[in-house]
Amino acid sequence: MSDIAQHNGNAAAELRRMTRRAAHAVMATTACDHKQVGDGWPVTSMVVPAAHIDGSPILLISDLADHTRHLQSDPRMSLLFTDGNIDPRQSERINSDNARLTIFGRTVADHTLETRQRYLQYHPDAAQYADFADFGFYHVTVEAVYWVGGFGKQRRVKGDQFIVDGCQSLITGHDHVIEHMNTDHADAIADIVEHFTGQNRNDSWKMVAIDCDGMDLECNSADSRPLRVDFTKTIRSPGDARDILVEMCKKARGQMT
């Protein structure tokens, strides 16, 4: 676990961050009506997931894909994330131990606007085919998580320990938090960015997403890329978001002892 996880006191938060950083994952499903192998055969494929506000994975997959047919027959699946799959736009972090994390869960079709918005926030290029008749969003209900951080480093977490409960108000109030911060507290965002990341505070940073573990920002500079700022504790509501952002802003401005 990283220093952030130790400071947070919540190892699950760091495991969720690993999935939030990932550009892609390997998904394992159980074959059904596969053209090359018999039913029940384990089959892997590459997918591009996104993490919901509570940490649960979201997928956008086509009915024409083998893995979707497999999941429609048997929704059980697993997702393998590695730090080698970090989205270069999100982070420069490299883990020399080749840490990997497996999520065991079941897929459930998800037609909610929040899930669609969350996925397209992280994968905007998917908007060009998200409305095709054969594509659909799926939510993964997490049952167990297994992390390996190198030789002798392992951790097993239950699904209800990995996923943040009680955060529906943050999901429904997400857009209001973003609008409020960008409209009324742009100076606070700039101070937080400068203090916690070392980036130029004059680059007109804006918050584009927030979740239980941190926030994502972008600025209008031509050579900039999305920026992730992790929180030091888990939040579950717009009130929690306000408290952690006020705390971070005060620290950035040297107002905390």
C-alpha positions as a Markdown table, in Angstrom:
| # | Residue | x | y | z |
|---|---|---|---|---|
| 1 | Met | 0.0 | 0.0 | 0.0 |
| 2 | Ser | 1.1 | 3.5 | -0.7 |
| 3 | Asp | 1.8 | 6.3 | 1.8 |
| 4 | Ile | -1.6 | 7.7 | 0.8 |
| 5 | Ala | -3.4 | 4.5 | 1.9 |
| 6 | Gln | -1.5 | 4.5 | 5.2 |
| 7 | His | -2.4 | 8.1 | 5.9 |
| 8 | Asn | -6.0 | 7.4 | 4.9 |
| 9 | Gly | -6.2 | 4.4 | 7.1 |
| 10 | Asn | -8.3 | 2.7 | 4.4 |
| 11 | Ala | -6.5 | 0.3 | 2.2 |
| 12 | Ala | -9.6 | -0.2 | 0.0 |
| 13 | Ala | -9.3 | 3.5 | -1.0 |
| 14 | Glu | -5.9 | 2.9 | -2.6 |
| 15 | Leu | -7.2 | -0.2 | -4.3 |
| 16 | Arg | -10.0 | 1.8 | -5.8 |
| 17 | Arg | -7.5 | 4.4 | -7.0 |
| 18 | Met | -5.7 | 1.7 | -8.9 |
| 19 | Thr | -8.9 | 1.0 | -10.9 |
| 20 | Arg | -9.5 | 4.7 | -11.4 |
| 21 | Arg | -6.1 | 5.2 | -12.9 |
| 22 | Ala | -6.4 | 2.3 | -15.4 |
| 23 | Ala | -6.7 | 2.9 | -19.1 |
| 24 | His | -8.0 | -0.6 | -19.7 |
| 25 | Ala | -8.4 | -4.0 | -18.0 |
| 26 | Val | -8.5 | -7.7 | -18.9 |
| 27 | Met | -12.0 | -9.3 | -18.5 |
| 28 | Ala | -12.6 | -13.0 | -18.0 |
| 29 | Thr | -15.9 | -14.5 | -18.9 |
| 30 | Thr | -17.4 | -18.0 | -19.3 |
| 31 | Ala | -17.8 | -19.1 | -22.9 |
| 32 | Cys | -21.3 | -19.6 | -24.2 |
| 33 | Asp | -21.9 | -20.4 | -27.9 |
| 34 | His | -18.3 | -19.6 | -28.7 |
| 35 | Lys | -17.1 | -20.4 | -32.2 |
| 36 | Gln | -13.8 | -21.8 | -31.1 |
| 37 | Val | -14.2 | -23.4 | -27.7 |
| 38 | Gly | -17.0 | -25.2 | -25.9 |
| 39 | Asp | -19.4 | -23.7 | -23.3 |
| 40 | Gly | -17.9 | -23.2 | -19.9 |
| 41 | Trp | -14.4 | -22.4 | -21.2 |
| 42 | Pro | -12.7 | -19.4 | -19.6 |
| 43 | Val | -12.2 | -16.6 | -22.1 |
| 44 | Thr | -10.4 | -13.3 | -21.7 |
| 45 | Ser | -10.7 | -10.0 | -23.6 |
| 46 | Met | -9.6 | -6.4 | -23.3 |
| 47 | Val | -12.1 | -3.8 | -22.1 |
| 48 | Val | -12.1 | -0.1 | -21.3 |
| 49 | Pro | -13.8 | 0.3 | -17.9 |
| 50 | Ala | -14.5 | 3.5 | -15.9 |
| 51 | Ala | -15.0 | 3.7 | -12.2 |
| 52 | His | -18.2 | 5.0 | -10.8 |
| 53 | Ile | -18.3 | 7.5 | -7.9 |
| 54 | Asp | -18.5 | 4.7 | -5.4 |
| 55 | Gly | -15.7 | 2.7 | -7.0 |
| 56 | Ser | -17.7 | 0.1 | -8.9 |
| 57 | Pro | -16.6 | -0.6 | -12.5 |
| 58 | Ile | -18.7 | 0.5 | -15.5 |
| 59 | Leu | -18.4 | -1.1 | -18.9 |
| 60 | Leu | -19.7 | -0.1 | -22.4 |
| 61 | Ile | -19.8 | -3.2 | -24.5 |
| 62 | Ser | -21.5 | -4.3 | -27.7 |
| 63 | Asp | -24.0 | -7.2 | -28.1 |
| 64 | Leu | -21.9 | -8.3 | -31.1 |
| 65 | Ala | -18.9 | -9.1 | -28.9 |
| 66 | Asp | -18.4 | -12.7 | -27.6 |
| 67 | His | -17.9 | -11.5 | -24.0 |
| 68 | Thr | -21.3 | -9.8 | -24.0 |
| 69 | Arg | -23.0 | -13.0 | -25.1 |
| 70 | His | -21.1 | -14.8 | -22.4 |
| 71 | Leu | -22.2 | -12.3 | -19.7 |
| 72 | Gln | -25.8 | -12.5 | -20.8 |
| 73 | Ser | -25.6 | -16.3 | -20.2 |
| 74 | Asp | -23.6 | -16.1 | -17.0 |
| 75 | Pro | -23.0 | -12.6 | -15.5 |
| 76 | Arg | -20.1 | -13.7 | -13.4 |
| 77 | Met | -16.8 | -12.2 | -14.5 |
| 78 | Ser | -13.5 | -10.9 | -13.3 |
| 79 | Leu | -11.5 | -7.8 | -14.2 |
| 80 | Leu | -7.7 | -7.6 | -14.0 |
| 81 | Phe | -6.1 | -4.2 | -13.5 |
| 82 | Thr | -2.4 | -3.5 | -13.4 |
| 83 | Asp | -0.4 | -0.3 | -12.8 |
| 84 | Gly | 1.2 | -0.9 | -16.2 |
| 85 | Asn | -2.2 | 0.0 | -17.7 |
| 86 | Ile | -2.2 | 3.5 | -16.2 |
| 87 | Asp | -3.8 | 6.1 | -18.5 |
| 88 | Pro | -0.9 | 8.4 | -19.3 |
| 89 | Arg | -3.2 | 11.4 | -19.3 |
| 90 | Gln | -4.1 | 10.7 | -15.7 |
| 91 | Ser | -0.8 | 9.9 | -14.0 |
| 92 | Glu | 2.9 | 9.4 | -14.5 |
| 93 | Arg | 3.1 | 6.9 | -11.7 |
| 94 | Ile | 5.0 | 3.7 | -12.4 |
| 95 | Asn | 4.9 | 0.8 | -10.0 |
| 96 | Ser | 8.1 | -1.3 | -10.3 |
| 97 | Asp | 6.5 | -4.2 | -8.4 |
| 98 | Asn | 3.9 | -4.7 | -11.2 |
| 99 | Ala | 1.0 | -4.5 | -8.8 |
| 100 | Arg | -2.2 | -6.1 | -10.0 |
| 101 | Leu | -5.7 | -6.2 | -8.8 |
| 102 | Thr | -8.6 | -8.6 | -9.7 |
| 103 | Ile | -12.2 | -7.7 | -9.2 |
| 104 | Phe | -14.7 | -10.5 | -9.0 |
| 105 | Gly | -18.3 | -9.5 | -9.7 |
| 106 | Arg | -21.4 | -9.8 | -11.8 |
| 107 | Thr | -22.5 | -7.5 | -14.6 |
| 108 | Val | -25.9 | -5.8 | -14.5 |
| 109 | Ala | -27.3 | -3.7 | -17.4 |
| 110 | Asp | -27.4 | -0.1 | -16.4 |
| 111 | His | -29.5 | 2.5 | -18.2 |
| 112 | Thr | -29.2 | 5.4 | -15.7 |
| 113 | Leu | -28.1 | 8.8 | -16.8 |
| 114 | Glu | -25.5 | 9.0 | -14.0 |
| 115 | Thr | -23.7 | 5.9 | -15.2 |
| 116 | Arg | -23.7 | 7.1 | -18.8 |
| 117 | Gln | -22.3 | 10.5 | -17.8 |
| 118 | Arg | -19.7 | 9.0 | -15.6 |
| 119 | Tyr | -18.4 | 6.7 | -18.3 |
| 120 | Leu | -18.3 | 9.3 | -21.1 |
| 121 | Gln | -16.6 | 11.8 | -18.7 |
| 122 | Tyr | -13.6 | 9.5 | -18.7 |
| 123 | His | -14.0 | 8.2 | -22.3 |
| 124 | Pro | -15.5 | 11.0 | -24.3 |
| 125 | Asp | -14.6 | 9.3 | -27.6 |
| 126 | Ala | -17.1 | 6.6 | -26.8 |
| 127 | Ala | -19.9 | 9.1 | -27.3 |
| 128 | Gln | -19.7 | 8.4 | -31.1 |
| 129 | Tyr | -21.0 | 4.9 | -30.6 |
| 130 | Ala | -22.6 | 4.8 | -27.1 |
| 131 | Asp | -26.1 | 5.3 | -28.6 |
| 132 | Phe | -25.7 | 2.5 | -31.2 |
| 133 | Ala | -28.5 | -0.1 | -30.8 |
| 134 | Asp | -26.0 | -2.9 | -30.1 |
| 135 | Phe | -24.1 | -1.0 | -27.3 |
| 136 | Gly | -25.1 | -0.9 | -23.7 |
| 137 | Phe | -23.7 | 0.2 | -20.3 |
| 138 | Tyr | -23.1 | -2.4 | -17.6 |
| 139 | His | -22.4 | -2.0 | -13.9 |
| 140 | Val | -20.3 | -4.5 | -12.1 |
| 141 | Thr | -21.5 | -5.5 | -8.6 |
| 142 | Val | -18.3 | -6.3 | -6.8 |
| 143 | Glu | -18.2 | -9.5 | -4.7 |
| 144 | Ala | -14.5 | -9.7 | -3.9 |
| 145 | Val | -11.2 | -8.1 | -4.6 |
| 146 | Tyr | -7.7 | -9.6 | -4.7 |
| 147 | Trp | -4.5 | -7.4 | -4.8 |
| 148 | Val | -0.9 | -8.5 | -5.3 |
| 149 | Gly | 1.7 | -5.9 | -4.9 |
| 150 | Gly | 4.8 | -8.0 | -5.5 |
| 151 | Phe | 6.5 | -11.0 | -3.9 |
| 152 | Gly | 4.8 | -11.7 | -0.5 |
| 153 | Lys | 2.5 | -8.7 | -0.8 |
| 154 | Gln | -1.2 | -9.7 | -1.0 |
| 155 | Arg | -4.5 | -8.4 | 0.2 |
| 156 | Arg | -8.0 | -9.8 | 0.0 |
| 157 | Val | -11.0 | -7.5 | 0.4 |
| 158 | Lys | -14.7 | -8.2 | 0.4 |
| 159 | Gly | -16.9 | -6.4 | -2.1 |
| 160 | Asp | -18.8 | -4.4 | 0.5 |
| 161 | Gln | -15.4 | -3.2 | 1.9 |
| 162 | Phe | -14.2 | -2.1 | -1.5 |
| 163 | Ile | -17.3 | -0.3 | -2.7 |
| 164 | Val | -18.2 | 2.9 | -0.8 |
| 165 | Asp | -21.7 | 2.7 | 0.6 |
| 166 | Gly | -24.1 | 5.6 | 1.4 |
| 167 | Cys | -22.9 | 7.9 | -1.3 |
| 168 | Gln | -26.1 | 8.3 | -3.3 |
| 169 | Ser | -26.3 | 12.0 | -2.4 |
| 170 | Leu | -22.8 | 12.6 | -3.9 |
| 171 | Ile | -23.9 | 10.8 | -7.1 |
| 172 | Thr | -27.1 | 12.8 | -7.5 |
| 173 | Gly | -25.4 | 16.1 | -6.4 |
| 174 | His | -22.3 | 15.6 | -8.4 |
| 175 | Asp | -23.0 | 18.2 | -11.1 |
| 176 | His | -24.1 | 20.8 | -8.6 |
| 177 | Val | -20.8 | 20.4 | -6.7 |
| 178 | Ile | -18.8 | 20.8 | -9.9 |
| 179 | Glu | -20.8 | 23.9 | -11.0 |
| 180 | His | -20.5 | 25.5 | -7.6 |
| 181 | Met | -16.8 | 25.0 | -7.3 |
| 182 | Asn | -16.1 | 26.2 | -10.8 |
| 183 | Thr | -18.4 | 29.2 | -10.6 |
| 184 | Asp | -17.8 | 30.4 | -7.0 |
| 185 | His | -14.4 | 29.0 | -5.9 |
| 186 | Ala | -12.1 | 29.0 | -8.9 |
| 187 | Asp | -9.4 | 30.6 | -6.7 |
| 188 | Ala | -9.7 | 27.8 | -4.2 |
| 189 | Ile | -9.2 | 25.2 | -7.0 |
| 190 | Ala | -6.2 | 27.1 | -8.2 |
| 191 | Asp | -4.7 | 27.1 | -4.7 |
| 192 | Ile | -5.3 | 23.4 | -4.2 |
| 193 | Val | -3.8 | 22.5 | -7.5 |
| 194 | Glu | -0.7 | 24.5 | -6.9 |
| 195 | His | -0.1 | 23.2 | -3.4 |
| 196 | Phe | -0.9 | 19.6 | -3.9 |
| 197 | Thr | 0.4 | 19.0 | -7.4 |
| 198 | Gly | 2.9 | 21.8 | -8.1 |
| 199 | Gln | 1.1 | 22.8 | -11.3 |
| 200 | Asn | 0.8 | 26.4 | -12.3 |
| 201 | Arg | -2.2 | 28.0 | -10.5 |
| 202 | Asn | -2.7 | 30.4 | -13.3 |
| 203 | Asp | -3.7 | 27.8 | -15.8 |
| 204 | Ser | -7.5 | 28.2 | -15.2 |
| 205 | Trp | -8.0 | 24.8 | -13.7 |
| 206 | Lys | -11.6 | 23.5 | -13.5 |
| 207 | Met | -13.1 | 20.6 | -11.7 |
| 208 | Val | -14.6 | 18.1 | -14.1 |
| 209 | Ala | -15.5 | 15.2 | -11.8 |
| 210 | Ile | -15.5 | 14.3 | -8.2 |
| 211 | Asp | -15.9 | 10.9 | -6.5 |
| 212 | Cys | -15.4 | 9.3 | -3.0 |
| 213 | Asp | -11.6 | 9.2 | -3.4 |
| 214 | Gly | -10.7 | 12.4 | -5.2 |
| 215 | Met | -11.3 | 14.8 | -8.0 |
| 216 | Asp | -10.4 | 15.3 | -11.7 |
| 217 | Leu | -9.4 | 18.6 | -13.2 |
| 218 | Glu | -8.5 | 20.1 | -16.5 |
| 219 | Cys | -7.3 | 23.5 | -17.7 |
| 220 | Asn | -7.4 | 25.4 | -21.0 |
| 221 | Ser | -3.6 | 25.2 | -21.6 |
| 222 | Ala | -2.9 | 23.6 | -25.0 |
| 223 | Asp | -0.1 | 21.3 | -23.6 |
| 224 | Ser | -1.9 | 20.3 | -20.4 |
| 225 | Arg | -3.5 | 17.0 | -19.6 |
| 226 | Pro | -6.2 | 15.9 | -17.1 |
| 227 | Leu | -5.1 | 16.1 | -13.5 |
| 228 | Arg | -6.1 | 13.8 | -10.6 |
| 229 | Val | -6.0 | 15.0 | -7.0 |
| 230 | Asp | -6.7 | 12.3 | -4.4 |
| 231 | Phe | -8.4 | 13.0 | -1.1 |
| 232 | Thr | -6.8 | 11.9 | 2.2 |
| 233 | Lys | -10.1 | 10.5 | 3.4 |
| 234 | Thr | -13.2 | 9.0 | 1.8 |
| 235 | Ile | -16.2 | 11.2 | 1.2 |
| 236 | Arg | -19.8 | 10.3 | 0.7 |
| 237 | Ser | -21.9 | 13.4 | 0.3 |
| 238 | Pro | -21.8 | 17.0 | -1.1 |
| 239 | Gly | -21.3 | 18.1 | 2.5 |
| 240 | Asp | -18.2 | 15.8 | 2.9 |
| 241 | Ala | -16.9 | 17.3 | -0.4 |
| 242 | Arg | -17.3 | 20.8 | 0.9 |
| 243 | Asp | -15.5 | 19.9 | 4.2 |
| 244 | Ile | -12.5 | 18.2 | 2.5 |
| 245 | Leu | -12.1 | 21.0 | -0.1 |
| 246 | Val | -12.3 | 23.6 | 2.6 |
| 247 | Glu | -9.6 | 21.7 | 4.6 |
| 248 | Met | -7.4 | 21.4 | 1.5 |
| 249 | Cys | -7.8 | 25.0 | 0.6 |
| 250 | Lys | -6.9 | 26.1 | 4.2 |
| 251 | Lys | -3.8 | 23.9 | 4.1 |
| 252 | Ala | -2.8 | 25.3 | 0.7 |
| 253 | Arg | -3.1 | 28.8 | 2.1 |
| 254 | Gly | -1.2 | 28.0 | 5.2 |
| 255 | Gln | -4.2 | 28.5 | 7.5 |
| 256 | Met | -3.9 | 25.2 | 9.3 |
| 257 | Thr | -1.6 | 24.4 | 12.1 |
